[in-house]
Short mmCIF file of N, CA and C in Angstrom, two decimals:
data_model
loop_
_atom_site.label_atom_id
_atom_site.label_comp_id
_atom_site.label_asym_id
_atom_site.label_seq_id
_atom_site.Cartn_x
_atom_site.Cartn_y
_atom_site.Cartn_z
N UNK R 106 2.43 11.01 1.25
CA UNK R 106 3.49 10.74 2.20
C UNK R 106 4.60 11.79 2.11
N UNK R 107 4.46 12.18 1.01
CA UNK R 107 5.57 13.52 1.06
C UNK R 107 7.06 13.09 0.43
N UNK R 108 6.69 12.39 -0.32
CA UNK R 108 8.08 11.65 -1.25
C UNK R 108 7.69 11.71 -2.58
N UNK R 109 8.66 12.17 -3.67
CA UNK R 109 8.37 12.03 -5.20
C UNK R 109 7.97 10.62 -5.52
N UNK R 110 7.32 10.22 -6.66
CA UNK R 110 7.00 9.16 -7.20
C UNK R 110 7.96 8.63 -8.41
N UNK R 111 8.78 7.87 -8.47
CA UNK R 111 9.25 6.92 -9.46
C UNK R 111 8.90 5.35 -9.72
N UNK R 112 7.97 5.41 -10.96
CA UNK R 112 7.56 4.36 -11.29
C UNK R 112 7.50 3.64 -12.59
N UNK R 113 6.64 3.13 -13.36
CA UNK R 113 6.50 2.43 -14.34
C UNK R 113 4.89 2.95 -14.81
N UNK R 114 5.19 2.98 -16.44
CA UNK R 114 4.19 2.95 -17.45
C UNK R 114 2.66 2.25 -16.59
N UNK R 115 3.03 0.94 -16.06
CA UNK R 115 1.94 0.39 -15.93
C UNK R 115 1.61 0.70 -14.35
N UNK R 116 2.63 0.92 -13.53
CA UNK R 116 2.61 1.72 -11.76
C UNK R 116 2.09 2.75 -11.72
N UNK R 117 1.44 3.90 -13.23
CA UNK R 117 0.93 5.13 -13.23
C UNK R 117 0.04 4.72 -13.73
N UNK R 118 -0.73 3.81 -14.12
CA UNK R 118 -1.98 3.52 -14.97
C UNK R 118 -3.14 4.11 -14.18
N UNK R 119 -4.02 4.92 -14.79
CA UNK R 119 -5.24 5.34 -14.17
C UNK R 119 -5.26 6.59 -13.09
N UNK R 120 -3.59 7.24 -12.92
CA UNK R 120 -3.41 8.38 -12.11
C UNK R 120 -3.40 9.36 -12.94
N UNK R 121 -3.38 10.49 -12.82
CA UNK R 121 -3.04 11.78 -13.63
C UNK R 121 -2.10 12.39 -13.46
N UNK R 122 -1.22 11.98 -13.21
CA UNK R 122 0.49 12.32 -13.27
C UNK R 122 1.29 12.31 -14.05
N UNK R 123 1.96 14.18 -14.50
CA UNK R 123 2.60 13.91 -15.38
C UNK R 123 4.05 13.65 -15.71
N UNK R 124 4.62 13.00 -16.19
CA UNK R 124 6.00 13.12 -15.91
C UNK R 124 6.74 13.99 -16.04
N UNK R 125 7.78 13.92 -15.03
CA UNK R 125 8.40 15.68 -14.44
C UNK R 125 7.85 16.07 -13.66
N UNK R 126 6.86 15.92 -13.68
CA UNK R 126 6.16 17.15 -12.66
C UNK R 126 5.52 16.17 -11.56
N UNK R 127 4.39 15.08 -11.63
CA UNK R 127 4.07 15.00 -10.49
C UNK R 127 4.50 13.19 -10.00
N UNK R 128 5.09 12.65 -10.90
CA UNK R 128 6.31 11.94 -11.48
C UNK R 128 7.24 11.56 -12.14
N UNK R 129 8.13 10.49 -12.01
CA UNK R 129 8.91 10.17 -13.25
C UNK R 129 8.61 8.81 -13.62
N UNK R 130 8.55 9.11 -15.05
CA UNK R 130 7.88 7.37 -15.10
C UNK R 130 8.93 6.85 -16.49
N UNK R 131 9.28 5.37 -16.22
CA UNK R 131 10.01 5.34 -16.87
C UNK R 131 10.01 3.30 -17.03
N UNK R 132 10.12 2.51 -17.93
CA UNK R 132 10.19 0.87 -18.04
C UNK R 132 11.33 0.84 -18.03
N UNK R 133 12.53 1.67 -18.07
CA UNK R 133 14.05 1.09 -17.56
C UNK R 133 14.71 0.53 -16.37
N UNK R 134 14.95 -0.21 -16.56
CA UNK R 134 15.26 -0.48 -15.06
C UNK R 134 16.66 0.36 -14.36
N UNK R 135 17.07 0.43 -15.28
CA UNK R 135 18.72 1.14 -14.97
C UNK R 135 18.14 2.64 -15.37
N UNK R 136 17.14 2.90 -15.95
CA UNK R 136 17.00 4.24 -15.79
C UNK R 136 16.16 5.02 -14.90
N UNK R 137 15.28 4.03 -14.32
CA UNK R 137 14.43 4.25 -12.79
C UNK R 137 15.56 4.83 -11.31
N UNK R 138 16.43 3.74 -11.61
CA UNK R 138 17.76 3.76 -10.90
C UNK R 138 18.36 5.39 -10.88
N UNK R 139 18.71 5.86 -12.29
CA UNK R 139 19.86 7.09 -12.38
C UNK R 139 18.41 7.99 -11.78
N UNK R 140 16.84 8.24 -12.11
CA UNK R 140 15.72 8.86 -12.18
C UNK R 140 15.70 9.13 -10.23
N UNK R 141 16.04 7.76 -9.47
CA UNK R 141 15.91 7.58 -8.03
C UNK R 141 17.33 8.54 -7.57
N UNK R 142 18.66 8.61 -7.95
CA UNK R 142 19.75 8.85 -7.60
C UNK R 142 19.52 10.33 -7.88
N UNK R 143 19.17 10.84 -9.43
CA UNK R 143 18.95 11.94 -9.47
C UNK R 143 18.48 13.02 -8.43
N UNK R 144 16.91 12.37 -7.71
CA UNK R 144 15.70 12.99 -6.83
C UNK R 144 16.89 13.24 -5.69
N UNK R 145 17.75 11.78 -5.55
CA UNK R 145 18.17 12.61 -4.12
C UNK R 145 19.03 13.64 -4.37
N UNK R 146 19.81 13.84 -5.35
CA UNK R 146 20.73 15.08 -5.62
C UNK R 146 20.77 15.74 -5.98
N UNK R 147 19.30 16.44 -6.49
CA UNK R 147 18.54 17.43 -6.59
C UNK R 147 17.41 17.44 -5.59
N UNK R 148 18.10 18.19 -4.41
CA UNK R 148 16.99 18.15 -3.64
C UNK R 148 15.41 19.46 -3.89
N UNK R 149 16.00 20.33 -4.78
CA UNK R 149 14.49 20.95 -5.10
C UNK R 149 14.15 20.77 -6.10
N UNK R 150 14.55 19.52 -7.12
CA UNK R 150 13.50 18.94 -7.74
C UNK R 150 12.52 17.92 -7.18
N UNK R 151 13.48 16.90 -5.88
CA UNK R 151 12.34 16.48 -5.02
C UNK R 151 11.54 17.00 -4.09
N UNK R 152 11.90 18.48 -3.94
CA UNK R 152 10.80 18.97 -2.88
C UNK R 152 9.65 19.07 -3.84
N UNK R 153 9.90 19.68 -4.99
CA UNK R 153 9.26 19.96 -5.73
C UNK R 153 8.30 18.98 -6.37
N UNK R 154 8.63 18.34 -6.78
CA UNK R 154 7.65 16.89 -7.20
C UNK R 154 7.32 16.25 -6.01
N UNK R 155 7.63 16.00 -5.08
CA UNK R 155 6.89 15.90 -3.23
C UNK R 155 5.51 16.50 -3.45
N UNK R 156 5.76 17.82 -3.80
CA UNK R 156 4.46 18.36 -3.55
C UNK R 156 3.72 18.77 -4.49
N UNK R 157 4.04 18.30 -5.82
CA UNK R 157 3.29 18.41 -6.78
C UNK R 157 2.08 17.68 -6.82
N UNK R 158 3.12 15.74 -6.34
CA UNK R 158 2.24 14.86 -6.10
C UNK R 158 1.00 14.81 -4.95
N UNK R 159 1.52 14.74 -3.88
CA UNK R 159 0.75 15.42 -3.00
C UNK R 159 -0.54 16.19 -2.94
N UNK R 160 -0.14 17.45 -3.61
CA UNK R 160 -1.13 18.68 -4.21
C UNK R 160 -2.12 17.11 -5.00
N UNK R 161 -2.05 16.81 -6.33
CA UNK R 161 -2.45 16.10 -7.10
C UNK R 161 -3.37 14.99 -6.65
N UNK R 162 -2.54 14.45 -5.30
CA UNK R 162 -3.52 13.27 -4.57
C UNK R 162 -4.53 13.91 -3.75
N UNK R 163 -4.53 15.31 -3.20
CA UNK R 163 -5.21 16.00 -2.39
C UNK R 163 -6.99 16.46 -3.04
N UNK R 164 -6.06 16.87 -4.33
CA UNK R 164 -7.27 16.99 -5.33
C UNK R 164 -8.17 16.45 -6.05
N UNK R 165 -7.21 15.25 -6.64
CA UNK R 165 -7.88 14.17 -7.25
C UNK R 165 -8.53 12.68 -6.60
N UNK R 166 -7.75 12.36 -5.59
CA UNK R 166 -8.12 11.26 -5.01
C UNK R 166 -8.15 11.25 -3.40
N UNK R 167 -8.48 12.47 -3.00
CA UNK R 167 -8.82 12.13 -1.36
C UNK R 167 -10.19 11.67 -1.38
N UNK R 168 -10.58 11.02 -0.14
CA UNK R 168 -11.94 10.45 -0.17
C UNK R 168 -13.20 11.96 -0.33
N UNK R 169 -12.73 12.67 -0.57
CA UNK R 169 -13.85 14.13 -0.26
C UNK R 169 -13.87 14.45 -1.78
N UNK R 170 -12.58 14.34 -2.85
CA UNK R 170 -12.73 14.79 -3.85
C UNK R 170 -13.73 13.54 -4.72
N UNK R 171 -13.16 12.27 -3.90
CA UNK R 171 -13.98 11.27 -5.07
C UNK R 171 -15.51 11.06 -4.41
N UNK R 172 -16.10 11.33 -3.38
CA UNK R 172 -17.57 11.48 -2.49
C UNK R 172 -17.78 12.68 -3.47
N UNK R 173 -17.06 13.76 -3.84
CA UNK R 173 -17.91 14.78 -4.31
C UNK R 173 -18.04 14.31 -6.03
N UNK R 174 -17.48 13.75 -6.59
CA UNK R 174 -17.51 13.09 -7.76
C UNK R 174 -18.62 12.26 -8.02
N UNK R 175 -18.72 10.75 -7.05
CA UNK R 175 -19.88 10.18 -7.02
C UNK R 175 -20.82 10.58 -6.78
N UNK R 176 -21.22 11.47 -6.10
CA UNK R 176 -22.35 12.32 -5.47
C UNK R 176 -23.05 13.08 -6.89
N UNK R 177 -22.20 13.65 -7.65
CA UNK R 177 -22.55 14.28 -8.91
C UNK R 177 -23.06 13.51 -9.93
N UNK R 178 -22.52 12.46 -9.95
CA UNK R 178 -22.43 10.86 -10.66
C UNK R 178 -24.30 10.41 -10.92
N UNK R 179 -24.28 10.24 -8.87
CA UNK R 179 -26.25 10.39 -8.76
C UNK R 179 -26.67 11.24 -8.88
N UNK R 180 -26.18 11.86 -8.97
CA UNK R 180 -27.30 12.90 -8.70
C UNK R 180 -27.88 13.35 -10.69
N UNK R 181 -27.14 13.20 -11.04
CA UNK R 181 -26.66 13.09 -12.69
C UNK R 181 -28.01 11.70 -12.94
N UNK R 182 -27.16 10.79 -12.32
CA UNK R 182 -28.72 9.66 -12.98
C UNK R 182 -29.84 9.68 -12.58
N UNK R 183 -29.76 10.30 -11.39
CA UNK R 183 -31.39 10.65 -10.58
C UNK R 183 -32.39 11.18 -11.29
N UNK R 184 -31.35 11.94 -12.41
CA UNK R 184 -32.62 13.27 -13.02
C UNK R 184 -32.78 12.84 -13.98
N UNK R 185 -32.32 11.53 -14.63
CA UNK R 185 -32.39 11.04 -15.69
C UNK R 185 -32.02 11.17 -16.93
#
């Protein structure tokens, strides 16, 4: 969508995002808060993590990267 990610330990579970870079992840609640206030007032750290994430979802989880994953997956058990 083209927006940085601020979330939680357990809201990043199973992504490959690192913090800083393609989020901020954080269980504070008041520190999610200063983490959200920050992005907007640094606006090229949020362009920047915008499109880190982005980049990251493009690669890792569009339906073409994970079809080419499973595809390898069979093709892997096919041959036994």
């Amino acid at each position: 969508a083209g927006v940085p990610v601020v979330t939680t330990r357990v809201g990043i579970q199973g992504i490959r995002a690192r913090h800083g870079q393609e989020a901020l992840v954080t269980d504070s609640w008041s520190q999610m808060a200063k983490l959200i206030v920050r992005l907007f007032k640094e606006k090229k750290l949020y362009q920047k993590m915008a499109r880190l994430a982005r980049t990251l979802v493009e690669k890792k989880y569009s339906y073409e990267s994970i079809a080419a994953l499973l595809d390898g997956l069979y093709r892997e058990v096919a041959r036994g």
